Amino acid sequence: MSSSTSSISHTTRDERHDLEKQDSSSFPRKSQLDGERHASTHEHHSPLESALNDDQVYQTDPGANKTTRWHRFLLNAGLEGNGIQPVPVDQRTSTQYSNLFTVFFTCLLCLLPVPTGMLATLEFGLSLRDSSLVILFFGMLTCIPPAFMGIGGMETGMRQLVQARYSFGRYLVTVPLLLNAATITGFSLISSIVGGQTIAALDPETVSVNIGIVITCLVSFAVSLLGFKALHFWERWTWIPNLIALTIAVGCGAKYLHLQSEPPAPAAPSQILSYGGLIAGYFITFGGVTSDYSIYHKPKGVSKLKIFLYIYLGLLLPSIPLLILGASLGGAVPSIPSWSSAYHTTGIGGVMYTILTSSLGLGFGSFVLVLLALSVIGNISISMYSIALNLQMLLPPFARIHRSVFIIVTMAIMIPLAITAASTGWETSLMNFLAVIGYWAGCFDAVLILELVVFRRMDYSTFDHAIWDDMGKKLPPGVAALGASLVSLALLVPGMNEPWYTGPIAAVTGDIGFEMAFVVTAIAYLPFRWLEIRFRGGL
């Protein structure tokens, strides 16, 4: 009896010792013992868990003896325990690949693309025809990099910025981390302002834009808090009311869209390239997040082309018609006094309110407007989710803090920023923001694509899980990646065309900063990375 007890005690100590040796960089995570116990005894699920658990998704937990009752309840309710730790291949079990379409389709089937499209006619002076062609061509082209990069999440089990460590290194990856977090935050601000303006349009004297912003952010917070499964579940179905509301709005306003402003002069190449660069900034920045939503999908039994098409079409299909709708609204706003007045009062939300209530009456028109306001929740939710993951990667101690804490921090920062931005001329800020973020995203996407295609020969197994968080010399130093990005500045800066700076090349051609960032970085990365590998050895 004593010997048996001693053996059990010794085994328990060994198991605990093994658990302590496991990487604790994502908190909470599930121990092997707890996973076996859960599989054999946990037969009953909460209603929310049953709704979300149509696929088994890897959950992590630091061990049952260390989790509190409330945390265990949240895990059972569908809370994602894993943070930035790579997911082993045997725990990538989701086979609902269509989720990779709906997560981006729903995210962008909202009012967010509309103000971006309005810039074409209101700010750049393009005709509706020229705007539509630029949107279609640049959209089809710049959706390719993020869709291709999204395959890596399923194949490696790694978040997008964790994959970036295998080219930018453990420390220099901080640069794209900060830029990516700033980019996602910027899109979140735009979405929350658009949602806030739409809610405020219901009764501007009673409900301010600030209150509308707070409402949209709080609802988005609840969805993003639960994590991967909750996000996919939300995005899988909420495109339906979004599509219905947008269709009704288009149907009500279509009879006025032919009232475009006085046709401008034929578009100059500089106008086309400048607005095209803005559209590139809208799409290509998704390259920093697409893998975040595929890391639990089973890599076997599905073609990479299928995954690529799901993500590509999820980004493209909702955006193109809504960007063109925005361009048509932007061209009609100056010609219709009621629209112009509403736009200057509460932005796109005011225009939608005028369109809906004038055709459907105050009651039903207001109801549809509420649906339009809530359509941005899907966009803000996935943004908060990815920002939290980026913050977890920023400093080693942050990886031990649960993702939900960073979502709370993100919301606490984002709400006052959105309120401040809404009180200023944020449309001009939107134009500047989209153009500038396209520059760094071009560098980032070029590095990751060249690293995978040229140096790793499309072999995802070279992303070794054993070194993903290595503080030593197993990961690349990142000098080649950052150096190539910096070299691109030599042509990027002269090719910029911003309200605060116009480079000598851009003065002739228009804004070609994005093109220079992508092409020059790619060209420079090839010899830089080859030298890095030669002198350092290994990948």
Coordinates of C-alpha atoms in Angstrom, one line a residue:
M1 CA 0.0 0.0 0.0
S2 CA 2.8 2.4 0.9
S3 CA 4.8 1.4 -2.1
S4 CA 1.7 2.0 -4.3
T5 CA 1.1 5.4 -2.8
S6 CA 4.8 6.4 -3.2
S7 CA 4.6 5.3 -6.9
I8 CA 1.5 7.4 -7.5
S9 CA 3.1 10.4 -5.7
H10 CA 6.3 10.0 -7.7
T11 CA 4.3 9.8 -10.9
T12 CA 2.3 12.9 -10.0
R13 CA 5.5 14.8 -9.3
D14 CA 7.0 13.8 -12.6
E15 CA 3.8 14.8 -14.4
R16 CA 3.8 18.2 -12.7
H17 CA 7.5 18.6 -13.5
D18 CA 6.7 17.9 -17.2
L19 CA 3.9 20.5 -17.1
E20 CA 6.2 23.1 -15.6
K21 CA 8.6 22.5 -18.5
Q22 CA 6.0 23.1 -21.1
D23 CA 5.9 26.5 -22.7
S24 CA 3.7 28.9 -20.7
S25 CA 3.7 31.6 -23.2
S26 CA 0.0 31.4 -23.9
F27 CA -2.2 31.5 -20.9
P28 CA -4.4 29.6 -20.2
R29 CA -3.5 26.3 -21.8
K30 CA -4.7 22.7 -21.3
S31 CA -2.5 20.1 -19.9
Q32 CA -2.4 16.6 -21.4
L33 CA -3.8 15.1 -18.2
D34 CA -6.7 17.5 -18.1
G35 CA -7.4 16.9 -21.8
E36 CA -7.7 13.2 -21.2
R37 CA -9.9 13.7 -18.2
H38 CA -12.0 16.2 -20.1
A39 CA -12.4 13.7 -23.0
S40 CA -13.5 10.9 -20.8
T41 CA -15.8 12.6 -18.4
H42 CA -17.1 15.9 -19.9
E43 CA -20.1 14.7 -21.7
H44 CA -22.5 17.6 -21.0
H45 CA -22.1 21.0 -22.6
S46 CA -23.6 24.3 -22.0
P47 CA -26.1 25.6 -24.6
L48 CA -23.5 28.1 -25.9
E49 CA -20.8 25.5 -26.1
S50 CA -23.1 23.2 -28.0
A51 CA -23.9 25.9 -30.5
L52 CA -20.2 26.8 -31.0
N53 CA -18.7 23.3 -30.9
D54 CA -19.7 22.1 -34.3
D55 CA -16.0 21.4 -34.7
Q56 CA -13.5 20.5 -32.0
V57 CA -11.1 23.4 -31.5
Y58 CA -7.9 23.3 -29.6
Q59 CA -8.3 24.8 -26.1
T60 CA -5.5 25.3 -23.7
D61 CA -5.6 25.5 -19.9
P62 CA -2.7 25.7 -17.4
G63 CA -4.0 22.6 -15.6
A64 CA -7.3 21.9 -13.8
N65 CA -5.6 22.4 -10.4
K66 CA -4.8 26.0 -11.4
T67 CA -8.0 27.2 -13.0
T68 CA -10.7 28.9 -11.0
R69 CA -14.3 27.9 -11.2
W70 CA -15.3 31.0 -13.2
H71 CA -12.5 30.4 -15.7
R72 CA -13.5 26.8 -16.1
F73 CA -17.1 28.0 -16.7
L74 CA -15.9 30.3 -19.5
L75 CA -13.8 27.6 -21.1
N76 CA -16.9 25.3 -21.1
A77 CA -19.0 28.1 -22.6
G78 CA -16.6 28.4 -25.5
L79 CA -13.8 30.8 -24.4
E80 CA -10.7 30.2 -26.4
G81 CA -7.9 29.4 -24.0
N82 CA -5.0 29.5 -26.4
G83 CA -3.2 32.7 -27.2
I84 CA -0.1 32.9 -29.4
Q85 CA 1.3 29.5 -28.9
P86 CA 1.4 27.4 -32.1
V87 CA -1.3 24.7 -32.4
P88 CA 0.1 21.1 -32.9
V89 CA -1.1 19.4 -36.1
D90 CA -3.0 16.8 -34.3
Q91 CA -5.1 19.5 -32.6
R92 CA -5.9 21.3 -35.8
T93 CA -9.2 19.5 -36.2
S94 CA -11.7 22.0 -37.6
T95 CA -13.1 21.0 -41.0
Q96 CA -15.5 23.9 -41.5
Y97 CA -13.2 25.5 -44.1
S98 CA -16.1 27.7 -45.3
N99 CA -15.6 29.6 -42.1
L100 CA -12.6 31.2 -43.7
F101 CA -14.9 32.7 -46.3
T102 CA -17.6 33.9 -43.9
V103 CA -15.3 35.4 -41.3
F104 CA -14.0 37.9 -43.8
F105 CA -17.2 38.2 -45.9
T106 CA -19.2 39.2 -42.8
C107 CA -16.4 41.4 -41.5
L108 CA -16.5 43.5 -44.6
L109 CA -20.2 43.2 -45.4
C110 CA -20.9 46.4 -43.4
L111 CA -20.8 50.1 -43.7
L112 CA -17.0 50.3 -43.4
P113 CA -16.2 50.1 -47.2
V114 CA -18.7 52.8 -48.0
P115 CA -16.8 55.9 -46.7
T116 CA -13.7 54.5 -48.3
G117 CA -15.5 54.4 -51.7
M118 CA -16.9 57.9 -51.2
L119 CA -13.4 59.3 -51.2
A120 CA -13.0 58.4 -54.8
T121 CA -15.6 60.9 -56.0
L122 CA -15.6 63.4 -53.1
E123 CA -11.9 63.8 -52.5
F124 CA -10.1 62.4 -55.6
G125 CA -12.5 63.9 -58.2
L126 CA -12.9 60.7 -60.1
S127 CA -16.1 59.9 -62.1
L128 CA -18.2 57.0 -61.0
R129 CA -17.0 54.9 -63.9
D130 CA -13.3 55.5 -63.3
S131 CA -13.8 55.0 -59.6
S132 CA -15.4 51.6 -60.2
L133 CA -12.7 50.5 -62.5
V134 CA -9.9 51.4 -60.1
I135 CA -11.7 49.7 -57.2
L136 CA -12.2 46.5 -59.3
F137 CA -8.7 46.3 -60.7
F138 CA -6.8 47.2 -57.6
G139 CA -9.1 45.1 -55.4
M140 CA -8.7 42.0 -57.5
L141 CA -4.9 42.4 -57.5
T142 CA -4.2 43.3 -53.8
C143 CA -6.5 40.6 -52.3
I144 CA -4.0 38.0 -53.6
P145 CA -1.2 38.5 -51.0
P146 CA -3.3 38.3 -47.9
A147 CA -5.3 35.3 -49.2
F148 CA -2.1 33.5 -50.0
M149 CA -0.6 34.3 -46.6
G150 CA -3.7 32.9 -44.9
I151 CA -2.9 29.4 -46.0
G152 CA 0.0 29.5 -43.6
G153 CA -2.2 29.5 -40.5
M154 CA -3.7 26.2 -41.4
E155 CA -0.4 24.6 -42.5
T156 CA 1.8 25.9 -39.6
G157 CA -0.8 26.4 -36.7
M158 CA 0.8 29.8 -36.1
R159 CA -0.6 33.3 -35.9
Q160 CA 0.5 35.6 -38.7
L161 CA 2.9 37.6 -36.7
V162 CA 4.4 34.4 -35.1
Q163 CA 5.1 33.3 -38.7
A164 CA 6.8 36.6 -39.2
R165 CA 9.4 35.7 -36.6
Y166 CA 10.9 33.2 -39.1
S167 CA 11.9 36.1 -41.3
F168 CA 12.0 39.3 -39.1
G169 CA 13.4 37.4 -36.1
R170 CA 12.4 37.3 -32.4
Y171 CA 13.2 40.9 -31.7
L172 CA 13.0 42.9 -34.9
V173 CA 9.5 41.5 -35.5
T174 CA 8.5 44.2 -32.9
V175 CA 8.5 46.7 -35.8
P176 CA 5.8 45.0 -37.9
L177 CA 4.0 44.1 -34.7
L178 CA 3.5 47.7 -33.7
L179 CA 2.6 48.8 -37.3
N180 CA 0.1 45.9 -37.6
A181 CA -1.5 46.8 -34.2
A182 CA -1.7 50.4 -35.3
T183 CA -3.3 49.4 -38.6
I184 CA -5.9 47.2 -37.1
T185 CA -6.7 49.9 -34.4
G186 CA -7.2 52.4 -37.2
F187 CA -9.7 50.3 -39.0
S188 CA -11.5 49.7 -35.7
L189 CA -11.7 53.4 -35.1
I190 CA -13.2 53.9 -38.6
S191 CA -15.8 51.1 -38.0
S192 CA -16.8 52.4 -34.6
I193 CA -17.2 55.9 -35.9
V194 CA -19.3 54.8 -38.8
G195 CA -21.4 52.7 -36.4
G196 CA -21.7 55.5 -33.9
Q197 CA -22.7 58.0 -36.6
T198 CA -25.4 55.6 -37.8
I199 CA -26.9 55.1 -34.3
A200 CA -26.7 58.9 -33.7
A201 CA -28.6 59.6 -36.9
L202 CA -31.7 58.0 -35.3
D203 CA -32.0 61.0 -33.0
P204 CA -29.1 63.4 -33.1
E205 CA -30.5 65.6 -30.3
T206 CA -30.8 62.7 -27.9
V207 CA -28.2 60.2 -28.9
S208 CA -24.8 61.6 -29.7
V209 CA -22.1 60.0 -31.9
N210 CA -20.1 59.3 -28.8
I211 CA -22.9 57.2 -27.3
G212 CA -23.2 55.3 -30.6
I213 CA -19.5 54.6 -30.6
V214 CA -19.6 53.2 -27.0
I215 CA -22.5 51.0 -27.9
T216 CA -20.9 49.4 -31.0
C217 CA -17.6 48.9 -29.1
L218 CA -19.2 47.2 -26.1
V219 CA -21.2 44.7 -28.2
S220 CA -18.0 44.0 -30.3
F221 CA -16.1 43.4 -27.1
A222 CA -18.5 40.7 -26.0
V223 CA -18.0 38.7 -29.2
S224 CA -14.2 39.1 -29.4
L225 CA -13.7 38.2 -25.7
L226 CA -14.8 34.5 -26.3
G227 CA -12.3 34.1 -29.1
F228 CA -12.0 31.9 -32.2
K229 CA -15.1 29.8 -32.1
A230 CA -17.4 32.6 -31.0
L231 CA -16.0 34.9 -33.8
H232 CA -16.5 32.2 -36.4
F233 CA -20.0 31.4 -35.1
W234 CA -20.9 35.2 -35.2
E235 CA -19.4 35.8 -38.6
R236 CA -21.0 32.6 -40.0
W237 CA -24.6 33.9 -39.6
T238 CA -24.7 37.7 -39.1
W239 CA -24.0 38.4 -42.8
I240 CA -27.7 37.6 -43.4
P241 CA -29.2 40.6 -41.6
N242 CA -26.3 42.7 -42.8
L243 CA -27.1 41.8 -46.4
I244 CA -30.8 42.3 -46.0
A245 CA -30.3 45.8 -44.5
L246 CA -27.8 46.8 -47.2
T247 CA -30.0 45.5 -50.0
I248 CA -33.0 47.5 -48.6
A249 CA -30.8 50.7 -48.3
V250 CA -29.6 50.3 -51.9
G251 CA -33.1 49.7 -53.1
C252 CA -34.3 52.8 -51.4
G253 CA -31.5 55.1 -52.7
A254 CA -30.9 53.6 -56.2
K255 CA -33.3 56.0 -57.9
Y256 CA -31.2 59.0 -56.8
L257 CA -27.8 57.6 -57.6
H258 CA -27.9 58.8 -61.2
L259 CA -27.8 62.4 -59.9
Q260 CA -24.0 62.4 -60.0
S261 CA -22.1 65.7 -59.7
E262 CA -21.0 67.5 -62.8
P263 CA -18.8 65.0 -64.7
P264 CA -15.2 65.8 -63.9
A265 CA -12.4 65.9 -66.5
P266 CA -11.1 62.6 -67.6
A267 CA -9.1 60.9 -64.9
A268 CA -5.4 61.6 -64.9
P269 CA -2.9 58.8 -64.2
S270 CA -1.9 60.5 -61.0
Q271 CA -5.5 60.3 -59.7
I272 CA -5.9 56.7 -60.7
L273 CA -2.6 55.6 -59.0
S274 CA -3.3 57.7 -55.9
Y275 CA -6.7 56.2 -55.3
G276 CA -5.5 52.8 -56.3
G277 CA -2.8 53.0 -53.6
L278 CA -5.5 53.8 -51.1
I279 CA -7.5 50.7 -52.2
A280 CA -4.3 48.7 -51.9
G281 CA -4.0 50.0 -48.3
Y282 CA -7.5 48.8 -47.7
F283 CA -6.9 45.2 -48.8
I284 CA -3.3 44.3 -48.5
T285 CA -3.1 45.1 -44.8
F286 CA -5.2 42.0 -44.2
G287 CA -1.9 40.1 -44.7
G288 CA -1.1 40.8 -41.1
V289 CA -4.1 38.9 -39.8
T290 CA -5.5 36.3 -42.2
S291 CA -3.6 33.3 -40.6
D292 CA -5.1 34.2 -37.2
Y293 CA -8.4 32.7 -38.3
S294 CA -7.1 29.4 -39.8
I295 CA -4.8 28.0 -37.2
Y296 CA -7.3 25.4 -36.0
H297 CA -8.3 24.1 -39.4
K298 CA -7.1 20.6 -40.4
P299 CA -4.3 20.9 -43.0
K300 CA -4.9 17.4 -44.5
G301 CA -7.7 16.5 -46.9
V302 CA -8.1 20.0 -48.4
S303 CA -6.3 21.8 -51.2
K304 CA -4.4 25.0 -50.6
L305 CA -6.2 26.5 -53.6
K306 CA -9.6 26.0 -51.9
I307 CA -8.3 27.8 -48.8
F308 CA -6.9 30.6 -50.9
L309 CA -10.2 31.1 -52.8
Y310 CA -12.2 31.1 -49.5
I311 CA -10.1 33.9 -48.1
Y312 CA -9.8 35.8 -51.4
L313 CA -13.5 35.8 -52.2
G314 CA -14.3 36.6 -48.5
L315 CA -12.3 39.7 -48.8
L316 CA -13.2 40.7 -52.4
L317 CA -16.9 39.9 -52.8
P318 CA -18.4 42.2 -50.1
S319 CA -15.9 45.0 -50.6
I320 CA -16.1 45.7 -54.3
P321 CA -19.9 46.4 -54.5
L322 CA -19.8 48.4 -51.3
L323 CA -16.8 50.5 -52.3
I324 CA -18.6 51.2 -55.6
L325 CA -21.8 52.0 -53.7
G326 CA -19.7 54.5 -51.7
A327 CA -18.3 56.1 -54.8
S328 CA -21.8 56.5 -56.2
L329 CA -23.1 58.0 -53.0
G330 CA -20.1 60.4 -52.9
G331 CA -20.9 61.5 -56.4
A332 CA -24.5 62.1 -55.6
V333 CA -24.2 63.8 -52.2
P334 CA -23.3 67.3 -53.5
S335 CA -26.3 67.1 -55.9
I336 CA -28.9 66.3 -53.3
P337 CA -29.3 69.0 -50.6
S338 CA -30.9 66.6 -48.0
W339 CA -28.1 64.1 -48.4
S340 CA -25.4 66.8 -48.3
S341 CA -26.9 68.3 -45.1
A342 CA -27.1 64.9 -43.5
Y343 CA -23.6 64.0 -44.5
H344 CA -22.1 67.1 -42.9
T345 CA -24.1 66.4 -39.7
T346 CA -23.6 62.7 -39.1
G347 CA -21.6 61.4 -42.0
I348 CA -22.6 58.2 -43.9
G349 CA -25.1 57.4 -41.1
G350 CA -27.0 60.5 -41.7
V351 CA -27.2 59.8 -45.5
M352 CA -28.5 56.3 -44.8
Y353 CA -31.1 57.7 -42.3
T354 CA -32.3 60.2 -44.9
I355 CA -32.5 57.5 -47.6
L356 CA -34.3 54.9 -45.5
T357 CA -36.8 57.1 -43.6
S358 CA -37.8 59.1 -46.7
S359 CA -38.8 55.8 -48.5
L360 CA -39.8 53.5 -45.6
G361 CA -41.1 55.9 -43.0
L362 CA -39.6 56.6 -39.6
G363 CA -40.4 53.3 -37.9
F364 CA -39.2 50.7 -40.4
G365 CA -36.5 53.0 -41.8
S366 CA -35.1 53.4 -38.3
F367 CA -35.2 49.6 -37.7
V368 CA -33.1 49.0 -40.9
L369 CA -30.7 51.8 -39.8
V370 CA -30.1 50.0 -36.5
L371 CA -29.2 46.8 -38.5
L372 CA -26.8 48.8 -40.6
A373 CA -25.2 50.3 -37.4
L374 CA -24.8 46.8 -35.9
S375 CA -23.2 45.5 -39.1
V376 CA -19.8 46.9 -38.1
I377 CA -19.7 44.7 -35.0
G378 CA -18.2 41.8 -37.0
N379 CA -15.4 44.0 -38.2
I380 CA -14.6 45.5 -34.8
S381 CA -14.7 42.1 -33.2
I382 CA -12.1 40.5 -35.3
S383 CA -10.0 43.6 -35.1
M384 CA -10.0 43.5 -31.2
Y385 CA -9.1 39.8 -31.4
S386 CA -6.1 40.4 -33.6
I387 CA -4.9 43.4 -31.7
A388 CA -4.9 41.4 -28.4
L389 CA -2.8 38.7 -30.1
N390 CA -0.3 41.3 -31.3
L391 CA 0.0 42.8 -27.8
Q392 CA 0.7 39.3 -26.4
M393 CA 3.6 39.0 -28.8
L394 CA 5.1 42.4 -28.0
L395 CA 7.1 41.5 -24.8
P396 CA 7.8 38.1 -23.4
P397 CA 5.9 38.8 -20.1
F398 CA 2.8 39.8 -22.1
A399 CA 2.5 36.3 -23.5
R400 CA 1.6 35.1 -20.0
I401 CA -1.3 37.5 -19.7
H402 CA -4.6 36.1 -21.1
R403 CA -5.8 37.5 -24.4
S404 CA -9.0 38.8 -22.8
V405 CA -7.0 41.3 -20.7
F406 CA -5.6 42.9 -23.8
I407 CA -9.1 43.1 -25.4
I408 CA -10.2 45.1 -22.4
V409 CA -7.2 47.3 -22.7
T410 CA -7.8 47.7 -26.4
M411 CA -11.4 48.7 -25.9
A412 CA -10.4 51.2 -23.1
I413 CA -8.0 52.9 -25.5
M414 CA -10.1 52.7 -28.7
I415 CA -13.3 54.3 -27.4
P416 CA -11.8 57.6 -26.4
L417 CA -9.7 57.7 -29.6
A418 CA -12.8 57.1 -31.7
I419 CA -14.7 59.8 -29.9
T420 CA -11.8 62.2 -30.4
A421 CA -11.5 61.3 -34.1
A422 CA -15.2 61.6 -34.7
S423 CA -15.1 65.2 -33.5
T424 CA -12.6 66.2 -36.2
G425 CA -12.5 65.9 -39.9
W426 CA -11.9 62.2 -39.8
E427 CA -12.6 61.6 -43.5
T428 CA -9.3 63.4 -44.4
S429 CA -7.6 61.3 -41.7
L430 CA -9.1 58.2 -43.2
M431 CA -7.6 59.1 -46.6
N432 CA -4.1 59.7 -45.1
F433 CA -4.3 56.6 -42.9
L434 CA -5.2 54.2 -45.7
A435 CA -2.5 55.5 -48.0
V436 CA 0.3 55.3 -45.4
I437 CA -0.5 51.9 -44.0
G438 CA -0.4 50.5 -47.6
Y439 CA 3.3 51.3 -47.6
W440 CA 4.4 49.2 -44.6
A441 CA 2.0 46.4 -45.5
G442 CA 3.6 46.2 -49.0
C443 CA 7.0 45.6 -47.3
F444 CA 5.6 43.1 -44.8
D445 CA 3.7 41.0 -47.4
A446 CA 6.7 41.0 -49.8
V447 CA 9.0 39.6 -47.1
L448 CA 6.7 36.9 -45.9
I449 CA 5.8 35.7 -49.4
L450 CA 9.4 35.6 -50.6
E451 CA 10.5 33.8 -47.4
L452 CA 7.9 31.1 -47.9
V453 CA 8.1 30.7 -51.7
V454 CA 11.9 31.2 -52.4
F455 CA 13.8 30.3 -49.2
R456 CA 11.5 27.7 -47.7
R457 CA 10.3 26.3 -51.0
M458 CA 6.6 26.2 -49.9
D459 CA 7.6 23.7 -47.2
Y460 CA 5.6 24.7 -44.1
S461 CA 7.3 22.1 -42.0
T462 CA 10.4 24.4 -41.9
F463 CA 8.4 26.6 -39.4
D464 CA 9.7 24.6 -36.5
H465 CA 7.4 24.8 -33.5
A466 CA 10.4 24.1 -31.2
I467 CA 11.9 27.5 -31.9
W468 CA 8.9 29.8 -32.3
D469 CA 9.7 31.6 -29.0
D470 CA 13.4 31.1 -28.9
M471 CA 15.4 34.0 -27.4
G472 CA 18.7 32.7 -28.7
K473 CA 20.0 32.3 -32.3
K474 CA 17.7 29.6 -33.7
L475 CA 15.4 32.2 -35.3
P476 CA 16.8 34.4 -38.0
P477 CA 18.1 37.8 -36.7
G478 CA 15.7 39.6 -39.0
V479 CA 18.3 42.0 -40.4
A480 CA 17.6 41.0 -44.0
A481 CA 13.8 41.5 -43.6
L482 CA 14.0 44.9 -41.9
G483 CA 17.0 46.0 -44.0
A484 CA 15.1 45.2 -47.3
S485 CA 12.1 47.2 -46.0
L486 CA 14.2 50.2 -45.1
V487 CA 16.0 50.0 -48.5
S488 CA 12.5 50.4 -50.2
L489 CA 12.3 53.9 -48.6
A490 CA 14.7 55.1 -51.2
L491 CA 12.0 54.9 -53.8
L492 CA 9.0 54.8 -51.5
V493 CA 9.4 58.3 -50.2
P494 CA 9.9 60.0 -53.6
G495 CA 6.8 58.1 -54.8
M496 CA 4.5 59.3 -52.0
N497 CA 1.7 61.7 -52.6
E498 CA 0.2 62.9 -49.4
P499 CA -1.4 66.2 -48.3
W500 CA 1.6 66.8 -46.1
Y501 CA 4.2 65.6 -48.6
T502 CA 4.5 65.0 -52.4
G503 CA 7.7 63.3 -53.6
P504 CA 9.4 64.3 -56.9
I505 CA 8.3 61.0 -58.6
A506 CA 4.8 61.2 -57.3
A507 CA 4.5 64.8 -58.6
V508 CA 4.7 63.2 -62.1
T509 CA 3.1 59.8 -61.7
G510 CA 0.8 60.1 -58.7
D511 CA 1.2 58.0 -55.5
I512 CA 3.2 54.9 -56.3
G513 CA 4.5 54.4 -52.7
F514 CA 2.8 51.1 -52.3
E515 CA 4.1 49.7 -55.5
M516 CA 7.6 50.8 -54.7
A517 CA 7.4 49.3 -51.2
F518 CA 6.3 45.9 -52.4
V519 CA 8.6 45.6 -55.4
V520 CA 11.8 47.1 -54.0
T521 CA 11.5 45.2 -50.7
A522 CA 11.0 41.9 -52.7
I523 CA 14.1 42.7 -54.9
A524 CA 16.3 43.6 -51.9
Y525 CA 15.2 40.7 -49.7
L526 CA 16.5 38.1 -52.1
P527 CA 20.2 38.9 -51.8
F528 CA 19.9 40.1 -48.2
R529 CA 18.3 36.9 -47.0
W530 CA 20.7 34.8 -49.1
L531 CA 23.7 36.5 -47.4
E532 CA 22.0 36.1 -44.0
I533 CA 21.6 32.4 -44.5
R534 CA 25.1 31.9 -45.9
F535 CA 26.9 33.6 -43.0
R536 CA 24.6 32.4 -40.3
G537 CA 23.8 28.9 -41.5
G538 CA 20.4 27.3 -41.7
L539 CA 17.1 29.1 -42.2

